[in-house]
Short mmCIF file of C-alpha atoms in Angstrom, two decimals:
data_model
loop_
_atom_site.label_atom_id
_atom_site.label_comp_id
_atom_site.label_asym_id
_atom_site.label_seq_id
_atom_site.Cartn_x
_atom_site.Cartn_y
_atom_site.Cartn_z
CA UNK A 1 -13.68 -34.86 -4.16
CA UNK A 2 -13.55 -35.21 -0.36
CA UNK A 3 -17.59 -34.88 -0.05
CA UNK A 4 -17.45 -36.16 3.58
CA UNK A 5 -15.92 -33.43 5.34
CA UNK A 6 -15.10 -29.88 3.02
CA UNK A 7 -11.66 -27.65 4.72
CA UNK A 8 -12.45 -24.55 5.71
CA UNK A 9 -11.14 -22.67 2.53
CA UNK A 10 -13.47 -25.09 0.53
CA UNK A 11 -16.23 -23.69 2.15
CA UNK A 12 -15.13 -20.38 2.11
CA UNK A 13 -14.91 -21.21 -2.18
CA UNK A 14 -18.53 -22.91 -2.08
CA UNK A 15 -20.19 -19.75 -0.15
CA UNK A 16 -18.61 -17.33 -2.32
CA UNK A 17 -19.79 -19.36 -5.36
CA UNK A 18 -22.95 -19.29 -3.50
CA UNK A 19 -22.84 -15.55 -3.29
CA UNK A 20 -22.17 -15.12 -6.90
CA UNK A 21 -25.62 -17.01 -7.70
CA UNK A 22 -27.32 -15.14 -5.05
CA UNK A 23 -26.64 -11.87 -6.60
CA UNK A 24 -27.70 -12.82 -10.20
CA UNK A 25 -30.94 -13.78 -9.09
CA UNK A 26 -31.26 -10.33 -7.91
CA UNK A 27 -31.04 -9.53 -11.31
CA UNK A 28 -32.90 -9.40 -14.73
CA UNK A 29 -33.46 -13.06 -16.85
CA UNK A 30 -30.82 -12.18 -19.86
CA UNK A 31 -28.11 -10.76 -17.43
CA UNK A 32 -29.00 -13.84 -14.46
CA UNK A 33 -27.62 -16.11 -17.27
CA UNK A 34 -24.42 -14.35 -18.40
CA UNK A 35 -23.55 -13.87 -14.69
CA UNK A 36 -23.92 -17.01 -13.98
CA UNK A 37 -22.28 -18.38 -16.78
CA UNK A 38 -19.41 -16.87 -16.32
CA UNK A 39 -19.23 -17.18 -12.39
CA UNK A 40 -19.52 -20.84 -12.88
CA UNK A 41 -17.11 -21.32 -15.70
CA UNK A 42 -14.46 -19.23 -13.42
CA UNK A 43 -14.84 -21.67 -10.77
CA UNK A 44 -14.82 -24.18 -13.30
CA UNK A 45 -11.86 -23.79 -14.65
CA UNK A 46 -9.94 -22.82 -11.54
CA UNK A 47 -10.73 -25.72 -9.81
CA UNK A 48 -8.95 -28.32 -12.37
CA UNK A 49 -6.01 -25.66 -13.15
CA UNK A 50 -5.21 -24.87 -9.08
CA UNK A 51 -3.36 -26.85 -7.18
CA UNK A 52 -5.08 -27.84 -4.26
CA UNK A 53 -2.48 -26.85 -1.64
CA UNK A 54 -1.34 -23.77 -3.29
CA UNK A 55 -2.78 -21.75 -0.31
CA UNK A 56 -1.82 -18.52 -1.22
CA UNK A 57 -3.42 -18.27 -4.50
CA UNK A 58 -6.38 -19.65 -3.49
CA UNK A 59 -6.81 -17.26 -0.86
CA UNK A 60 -6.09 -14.83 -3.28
CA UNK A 61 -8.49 -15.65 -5.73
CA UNK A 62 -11.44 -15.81 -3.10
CA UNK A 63 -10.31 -12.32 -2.24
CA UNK A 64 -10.55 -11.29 -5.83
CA UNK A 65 -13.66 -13.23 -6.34
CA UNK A 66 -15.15 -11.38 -2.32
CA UNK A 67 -14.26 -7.77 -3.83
CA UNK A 68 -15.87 -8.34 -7.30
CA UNK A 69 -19.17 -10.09 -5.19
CA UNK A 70 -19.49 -6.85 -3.41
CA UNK A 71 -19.15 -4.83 -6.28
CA UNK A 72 -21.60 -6.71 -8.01
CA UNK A 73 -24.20 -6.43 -5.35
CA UNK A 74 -24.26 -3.03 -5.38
CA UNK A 75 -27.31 -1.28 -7.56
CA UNK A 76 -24.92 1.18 -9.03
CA UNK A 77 -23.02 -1.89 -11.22
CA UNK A 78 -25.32 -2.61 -14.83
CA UNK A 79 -23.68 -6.02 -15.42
CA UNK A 80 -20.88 -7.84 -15.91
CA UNK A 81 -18.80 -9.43 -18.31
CA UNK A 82 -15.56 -11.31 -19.16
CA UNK A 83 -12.91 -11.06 -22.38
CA UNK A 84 -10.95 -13.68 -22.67
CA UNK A 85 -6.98 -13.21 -22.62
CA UNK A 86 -5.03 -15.62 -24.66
CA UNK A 87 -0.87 -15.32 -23.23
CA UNK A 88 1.34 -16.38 -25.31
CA UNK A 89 4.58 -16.99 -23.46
CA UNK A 90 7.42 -16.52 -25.56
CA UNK B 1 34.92 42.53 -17.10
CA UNK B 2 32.17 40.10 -16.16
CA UNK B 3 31.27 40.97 -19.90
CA UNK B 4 34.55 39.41 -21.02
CA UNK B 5 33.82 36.46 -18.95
CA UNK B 6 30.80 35.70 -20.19
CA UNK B 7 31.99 36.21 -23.72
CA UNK B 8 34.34 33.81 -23.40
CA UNK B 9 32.14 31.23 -22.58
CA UNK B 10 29.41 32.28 -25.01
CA UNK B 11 32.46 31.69 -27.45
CA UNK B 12 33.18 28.17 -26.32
CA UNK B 13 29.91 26.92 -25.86
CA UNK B 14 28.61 26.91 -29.82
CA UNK B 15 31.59 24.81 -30.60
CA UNK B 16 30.81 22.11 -28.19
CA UNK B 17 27.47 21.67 -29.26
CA UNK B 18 27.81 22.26 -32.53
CA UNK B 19 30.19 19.15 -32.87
CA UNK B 20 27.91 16.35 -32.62
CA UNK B 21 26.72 17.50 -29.24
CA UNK B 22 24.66 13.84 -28.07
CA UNK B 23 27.88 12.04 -28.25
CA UNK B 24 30.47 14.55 -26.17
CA UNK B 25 28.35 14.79 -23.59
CA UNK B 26 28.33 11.05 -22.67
CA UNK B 27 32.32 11.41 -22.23
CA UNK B 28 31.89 13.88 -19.59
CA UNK B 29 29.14 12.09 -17.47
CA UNK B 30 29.34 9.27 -14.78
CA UNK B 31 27.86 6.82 -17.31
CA UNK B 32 30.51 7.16 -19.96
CA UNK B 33 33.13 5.93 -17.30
CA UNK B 34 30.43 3.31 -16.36
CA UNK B 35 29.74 1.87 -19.80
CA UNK B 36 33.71 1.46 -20.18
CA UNK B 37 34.08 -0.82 -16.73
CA UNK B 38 30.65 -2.63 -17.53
CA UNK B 39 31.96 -3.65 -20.31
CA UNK B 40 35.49 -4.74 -19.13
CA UNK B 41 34.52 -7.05 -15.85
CA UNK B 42 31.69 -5.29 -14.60
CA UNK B 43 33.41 -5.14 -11.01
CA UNK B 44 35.78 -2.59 -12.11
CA UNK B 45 35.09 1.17 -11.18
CA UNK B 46 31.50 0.76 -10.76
CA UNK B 47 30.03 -0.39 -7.07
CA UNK B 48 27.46 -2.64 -7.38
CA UNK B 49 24.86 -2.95 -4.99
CA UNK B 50 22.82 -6.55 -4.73
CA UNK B 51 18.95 -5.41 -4.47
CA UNK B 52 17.20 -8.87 -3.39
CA UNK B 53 12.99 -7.93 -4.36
CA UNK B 54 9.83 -10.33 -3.12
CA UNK B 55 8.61 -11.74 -6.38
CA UNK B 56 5.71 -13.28 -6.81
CA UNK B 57 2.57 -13.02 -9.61
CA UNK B 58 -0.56 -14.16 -9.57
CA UNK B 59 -0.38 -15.05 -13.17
CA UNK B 60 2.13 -17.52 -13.03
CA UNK B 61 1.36 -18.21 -8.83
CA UNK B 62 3.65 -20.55 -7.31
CA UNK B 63 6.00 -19.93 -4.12
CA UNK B 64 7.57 -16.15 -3.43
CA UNK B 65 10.87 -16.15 -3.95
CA UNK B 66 13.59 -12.89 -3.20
CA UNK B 67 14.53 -12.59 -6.93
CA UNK B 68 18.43 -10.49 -7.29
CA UNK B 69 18.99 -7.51 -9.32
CA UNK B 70 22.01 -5.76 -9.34
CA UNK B 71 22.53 -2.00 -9.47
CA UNK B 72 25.56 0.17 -10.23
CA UNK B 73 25.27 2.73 -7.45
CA UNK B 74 27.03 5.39 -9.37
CA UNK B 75 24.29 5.39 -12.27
CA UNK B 76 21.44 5.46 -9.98
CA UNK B 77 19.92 8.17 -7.61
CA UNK B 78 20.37 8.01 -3.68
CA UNK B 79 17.05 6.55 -2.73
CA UNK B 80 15.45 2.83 -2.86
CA UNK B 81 12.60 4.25 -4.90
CA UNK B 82 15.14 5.28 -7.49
CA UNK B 83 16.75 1.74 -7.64
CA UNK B 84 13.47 0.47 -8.03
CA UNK B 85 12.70 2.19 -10.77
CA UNK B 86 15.76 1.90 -12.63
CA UNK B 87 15.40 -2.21 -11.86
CA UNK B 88 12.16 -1.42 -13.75
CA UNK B 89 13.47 0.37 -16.26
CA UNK B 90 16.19 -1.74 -17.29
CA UNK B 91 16.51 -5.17 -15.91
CA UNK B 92 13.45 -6.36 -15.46
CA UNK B 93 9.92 -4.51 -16.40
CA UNK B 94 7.72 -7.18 -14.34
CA UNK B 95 9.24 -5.93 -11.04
CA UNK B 96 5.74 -3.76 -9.73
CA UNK B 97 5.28 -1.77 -6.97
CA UNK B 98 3.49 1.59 -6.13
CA UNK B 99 4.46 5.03 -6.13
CA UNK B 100 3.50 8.06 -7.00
CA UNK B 101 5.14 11.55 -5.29
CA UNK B 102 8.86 10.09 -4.72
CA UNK B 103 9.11 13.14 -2.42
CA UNK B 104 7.55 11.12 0.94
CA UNK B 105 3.97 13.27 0.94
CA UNK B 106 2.13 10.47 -1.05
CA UNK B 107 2.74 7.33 0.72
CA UNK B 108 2.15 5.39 -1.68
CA UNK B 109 5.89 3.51 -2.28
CA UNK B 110 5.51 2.26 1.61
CA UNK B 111 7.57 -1.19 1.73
CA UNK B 112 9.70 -3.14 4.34
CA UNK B 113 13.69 -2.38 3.54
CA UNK B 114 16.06 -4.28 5.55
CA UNK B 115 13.47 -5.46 7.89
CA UNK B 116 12.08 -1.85 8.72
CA UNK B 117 9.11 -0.36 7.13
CA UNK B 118 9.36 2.62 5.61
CA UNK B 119 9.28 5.01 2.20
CA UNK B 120 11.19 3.87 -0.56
CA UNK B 121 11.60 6.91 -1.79
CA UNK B 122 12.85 8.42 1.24
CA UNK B 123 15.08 5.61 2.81
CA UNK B 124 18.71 6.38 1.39
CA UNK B 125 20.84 3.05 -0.32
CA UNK B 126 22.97 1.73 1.93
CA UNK B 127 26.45 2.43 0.68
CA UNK B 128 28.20 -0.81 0.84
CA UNK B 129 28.29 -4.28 -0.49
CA UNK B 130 25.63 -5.48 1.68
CA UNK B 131 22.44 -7.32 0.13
CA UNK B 132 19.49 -4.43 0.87
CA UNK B 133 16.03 -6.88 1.29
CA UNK B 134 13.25 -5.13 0.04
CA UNK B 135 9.89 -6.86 0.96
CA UNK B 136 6.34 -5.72 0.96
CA UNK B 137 4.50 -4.79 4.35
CA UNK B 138 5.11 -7.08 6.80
CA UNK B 139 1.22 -9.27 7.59
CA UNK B 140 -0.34 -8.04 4.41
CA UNK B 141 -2.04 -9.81 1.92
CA UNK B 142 0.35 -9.56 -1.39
CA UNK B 143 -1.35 -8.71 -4.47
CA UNK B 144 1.24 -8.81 -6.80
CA UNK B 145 5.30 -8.42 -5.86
CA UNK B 146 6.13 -5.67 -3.77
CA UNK B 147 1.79 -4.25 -4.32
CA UNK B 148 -0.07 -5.19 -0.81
CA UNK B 149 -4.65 -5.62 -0.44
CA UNK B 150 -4.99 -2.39 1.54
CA UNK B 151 -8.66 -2.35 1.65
CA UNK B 152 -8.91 -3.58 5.60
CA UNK B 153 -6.62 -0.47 6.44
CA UNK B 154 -8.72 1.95 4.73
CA UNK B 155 -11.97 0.23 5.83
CA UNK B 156 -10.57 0.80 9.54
CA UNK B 157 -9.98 4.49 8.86
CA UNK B 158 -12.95 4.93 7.77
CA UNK B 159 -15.06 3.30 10.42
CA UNK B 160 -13.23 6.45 13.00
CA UNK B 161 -15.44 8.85 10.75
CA UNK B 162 -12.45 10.94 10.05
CA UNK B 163 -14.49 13.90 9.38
CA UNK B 164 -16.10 17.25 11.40
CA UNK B 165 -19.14 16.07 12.72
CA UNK B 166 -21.03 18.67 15.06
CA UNK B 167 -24.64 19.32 16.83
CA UNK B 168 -25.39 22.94 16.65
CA UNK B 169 -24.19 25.21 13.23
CA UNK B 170 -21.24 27.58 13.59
CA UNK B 171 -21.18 30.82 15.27
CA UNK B 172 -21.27 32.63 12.29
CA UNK B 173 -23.57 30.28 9.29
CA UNK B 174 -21.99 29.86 6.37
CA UNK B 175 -18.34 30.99 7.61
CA UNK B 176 -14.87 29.25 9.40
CA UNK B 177 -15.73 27.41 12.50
CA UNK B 178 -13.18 29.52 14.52
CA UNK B 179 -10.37 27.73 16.13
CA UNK B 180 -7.52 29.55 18.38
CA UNK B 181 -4.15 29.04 17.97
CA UNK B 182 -3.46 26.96 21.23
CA UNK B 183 -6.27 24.18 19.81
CA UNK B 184 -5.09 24.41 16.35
CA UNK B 185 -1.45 23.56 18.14
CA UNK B 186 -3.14 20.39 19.80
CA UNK B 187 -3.52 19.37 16.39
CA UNK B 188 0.26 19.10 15.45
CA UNK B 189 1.89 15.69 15.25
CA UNK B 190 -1.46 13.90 14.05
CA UNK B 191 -2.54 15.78 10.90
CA UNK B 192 0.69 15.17 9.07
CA UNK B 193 0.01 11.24 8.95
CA UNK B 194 -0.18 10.57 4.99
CA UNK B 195 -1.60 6.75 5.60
CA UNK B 196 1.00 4.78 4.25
CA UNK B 197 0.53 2.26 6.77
CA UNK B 198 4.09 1.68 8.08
CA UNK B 199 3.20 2.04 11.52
CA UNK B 200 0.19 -0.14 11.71
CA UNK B 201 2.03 -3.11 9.48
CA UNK B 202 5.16 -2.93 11.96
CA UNK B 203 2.93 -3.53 15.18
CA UNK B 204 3.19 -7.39 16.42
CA UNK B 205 -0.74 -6.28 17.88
CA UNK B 206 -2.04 -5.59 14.90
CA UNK B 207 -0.19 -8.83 13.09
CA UNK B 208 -2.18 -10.39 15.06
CA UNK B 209 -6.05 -8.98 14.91
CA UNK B 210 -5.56 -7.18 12.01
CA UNK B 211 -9.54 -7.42 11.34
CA UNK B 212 -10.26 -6.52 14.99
CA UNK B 213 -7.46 -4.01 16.16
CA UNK B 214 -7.45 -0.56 14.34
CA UNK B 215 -4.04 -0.34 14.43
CA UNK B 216 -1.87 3.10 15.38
CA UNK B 217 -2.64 4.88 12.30
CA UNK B 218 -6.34 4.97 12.89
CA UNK B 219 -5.85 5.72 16.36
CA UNK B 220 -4.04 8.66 15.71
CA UNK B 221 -6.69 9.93 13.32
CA UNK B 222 -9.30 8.58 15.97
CA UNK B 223 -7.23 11.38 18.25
CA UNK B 224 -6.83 13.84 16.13
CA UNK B 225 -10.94 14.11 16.01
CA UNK B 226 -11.07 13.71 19.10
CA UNK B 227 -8.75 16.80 20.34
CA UNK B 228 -10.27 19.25 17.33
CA UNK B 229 -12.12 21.75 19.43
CA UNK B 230 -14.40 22.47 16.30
CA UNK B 231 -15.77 18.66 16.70
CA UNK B 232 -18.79 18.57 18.96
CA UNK B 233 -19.20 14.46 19.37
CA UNK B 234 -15.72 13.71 20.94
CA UNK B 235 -17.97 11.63 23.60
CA UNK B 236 -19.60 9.23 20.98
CA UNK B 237 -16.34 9.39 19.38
CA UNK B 238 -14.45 8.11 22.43
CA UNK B 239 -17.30 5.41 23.35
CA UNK B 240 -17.27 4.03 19.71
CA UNK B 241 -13.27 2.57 20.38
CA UNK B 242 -13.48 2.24 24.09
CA UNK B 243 -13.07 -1.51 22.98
CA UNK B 244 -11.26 -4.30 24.28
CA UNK B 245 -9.77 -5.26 20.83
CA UNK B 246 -10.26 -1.60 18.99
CA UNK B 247 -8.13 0.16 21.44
CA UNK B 248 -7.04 -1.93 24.07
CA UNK B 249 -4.91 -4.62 21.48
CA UNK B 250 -2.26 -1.72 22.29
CA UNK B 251 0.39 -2.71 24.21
CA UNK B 252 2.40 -0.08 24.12
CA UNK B 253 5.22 -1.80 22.09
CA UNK B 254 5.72 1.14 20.42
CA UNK B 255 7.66 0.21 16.70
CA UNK B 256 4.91 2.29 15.56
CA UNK B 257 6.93 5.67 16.24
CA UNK B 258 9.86 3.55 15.14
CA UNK B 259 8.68 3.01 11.65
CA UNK B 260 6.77 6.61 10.50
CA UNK B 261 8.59 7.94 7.73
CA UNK B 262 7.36 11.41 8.77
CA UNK B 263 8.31 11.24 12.38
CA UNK B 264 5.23 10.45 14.05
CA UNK B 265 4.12 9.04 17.63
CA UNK B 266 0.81 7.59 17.12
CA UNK B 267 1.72 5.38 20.57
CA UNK B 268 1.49 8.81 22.15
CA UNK B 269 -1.77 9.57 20.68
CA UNK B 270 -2.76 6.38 21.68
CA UNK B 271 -1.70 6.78 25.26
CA UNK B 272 -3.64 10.68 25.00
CA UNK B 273 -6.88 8.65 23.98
CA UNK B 274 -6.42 5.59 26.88
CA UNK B 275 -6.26 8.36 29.62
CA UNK B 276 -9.44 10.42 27.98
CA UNK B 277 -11.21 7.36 28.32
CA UNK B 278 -10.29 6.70 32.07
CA UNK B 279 -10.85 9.70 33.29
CA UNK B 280 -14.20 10.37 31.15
#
């Protein structure tokens, strides 16, 4: 990982991640954890799966991942939480 | 006499669908004549049309490609919309895209066709073997095929405050805010807009600051407040876009009134607000 100097889009990916955390502290001790668990193995997982210079869907995903922050930091949304969808491509 | 006539084709009717009545009817229909030449060389009687559709999905992301379908023009309806659907329907059930009235009042199916934004469900096929391009909104952020992000256009109409906003209470409390003819006629040409956002995605200005420039269509709303006689803050209202980048991105290029599907000048309403705000 370049750690020297980050592109632009990485830090747009590392202040939205940044976002995400700042929100679930907002929040009570049991739901801080889920949150967070599942904000970080989202980013997780993207970042091996994504091609680094597939533009598009990062932008995208930070998109996505900007309207879901917003909805999460509003008091109306309880908490959040993730299924996971296995595809199988025939 | 009329009685006779009528007889007569009471008296034919049972038999016809009394004899297995779901398969005579295909005979007598387009499709019947279709199914026969699809079958033979698929050139035949039926005129094909090639449809070429943005794909791209955010499942599988990769590069957007124009993806080709091909429609038998005789077995679909007139409009794009109806292609579309039939595309769906048949060929290929991935294809997405939104719609929701298919009579133009919605605005929902609002895509590029042959390089000009429109409705899809009221721009008519072009007869012809011609490939018809159908794209999403030129400048938009693609969610999925022909589906475009149109949270930035909404959040733009909104920040205009599209809404009656006065400083004293009516006339009468608790009736109509009374409006004359004449004033209700000033109204005409901007309440019709059904925000599909063909005008704003076809100006080159708003291409370019689409986060900064409102764009046409919520200038014309921005006008349309602004000339109701009921509204009493048409000053704040004019101060809040006398901005260099809110208003003033407008250059007059005009493919807004170009691309309304309803027939719309919002470059005129745009002009109307420029000269309020000079003289005022």
């Amino acid at each position: 990982m370049g750690a020297s100097k980050l592109s632009g889009m990485q830090k747009q990916v590392l202040s939205l991640y940044r976002g995400f955390l700042r929100a679930a502290r907002s929040r009570p001790t049991e739901d801080r954890k889920r949150i967070e668990m599942i904000v970080s193995t989202e980013f997780r997982h993207n970042s091996k799966e994504v091609d680094r210079k597939n533009f598009q869907y990062i932008e995208y995903l930070l998109r996505l991942g900007t309207k879901q922050l917003d909805q999460l930091k509003s008091p109306d949304i309880v908490s959040l939480s993730s299924i996971k969808v296995v595809t199988s491509k025939t | 006499m009329a009685f006779g006539l009528i007889g007569r084709v009471v008296g034919t009717k049972p038999s016809r669908l009394s004899t297995a009545a779901r398969l005579i009817p295909a005979r007598w229909t387009s499709k019947g004549s279709e199914a026969q030449s699809k079958a033979s060389t698929g050139g035949g009687g039926a005129s094909l049309k090639t449809f070429q559709i943005y794909r791209w999905n955010p499942d599988n992301p990769g590069k957007p490609e124009l993806q080709d379908y091909k429609i038998d023009l005789k077995d679909c309806g007139p409009m794009v919309l109806d292609a579309l659907i039939k595309i769906k329907n048949e060929m290929d059930p991935s294809l997405t895209f939104r719609r929701s009235c298919r009579e133009g009042i919605c605005g929902s199916c609002a895509m590029n066709i042959d390089g000009c934004n429109g409705l899809a469900c009221l721009t008519k096929i072009e007869s012809g073997s011609k490939e018809t391009t159908i794209t999403p909104l030129p400048h938009m952020f693609v969610i999925k095929d022909l589906v475009v992000d149109m949270t930035n256009f909404y959040n733009q109409y909104k920040s205009i405050e599209p809404w009656l906003k006065r400083k004293n209470p009516a006339s009468v409390p608790g009736k109509e805010i009374l409006q004359s003819k004449k004033d209700r006629a000033k109204l005409d040409g901007m309440y019709e807009c059904i925000l599909c956002a063909c005008c704003s995605t076809s100006c080159p200005s708003y291409w370019w600051n689409p986060e900064s420039y409102l764009g046409p269509a919520a200038l014309l709303h921005a006008n349309r407040w602004i000339s109701d006689s009921r509204d009493e803050y048409t000053k704040e209202r004019l101060e809040a876009i006398d901005d260099e980048f809110k208003l003033y991105r407008c250059h007059t290029i005009l493919n807004c009134a170009r691309a309304c599907p309803k027939g719309l000048n919002p470059g005129k309403q745009i002009t109307h607000i420029k000269q309020l705000q000079k003289s005022g």
